[in-house]
């Protein structure tokens, strides 16, 4: 799952997309913590 996210990050570009990706990454960190 994480590998796919990193691949998406490589294909997508733009400040808005980076912001969304960071938000999703933080959500995953919280879910992993639980």
Short mmCIF file of N, CA and C in Angstrom, two decimals, residues 3 10 26 31-32:
data_model
loop_
_atom_site.label_atom_id
_atom_site.label_comp_id
_atom_site.label_asym_id
_atom_site.label_seq_id
_atom_site.Cartn_x
_atom_site.Cartn_y
_atom_site.Cartn_z
N UNK A 3 3.94 1.49 -0.96
CA UNK A 3 4.68 1.59 -2.22
C UNK A 3 3.82 2.27 -3.28
N UNK A 10 5.16 10.15 -7.08
CA UNK A 10 6.09 10.39 -8.18
C UNK A 10 5.38 10.84 -9.44
N UNK A 26 -0.29 11.43 6.86
CA UNK A 26 -0.48 11.60 8.30
C UNK A 26 -1.62 10.71 8.78
N UNK A 31 -3.46 5.77 11.73
CA UNK A 31 -4.11 4.46 11.65
C UNK A 31 -3.13 3.36 12.06
N UNK A 32 -1.89 3.47 11.61
CA UNK A 32 -0.88 2.47 11.98
C UNK A 32 -0.64 2.50 13.49
#
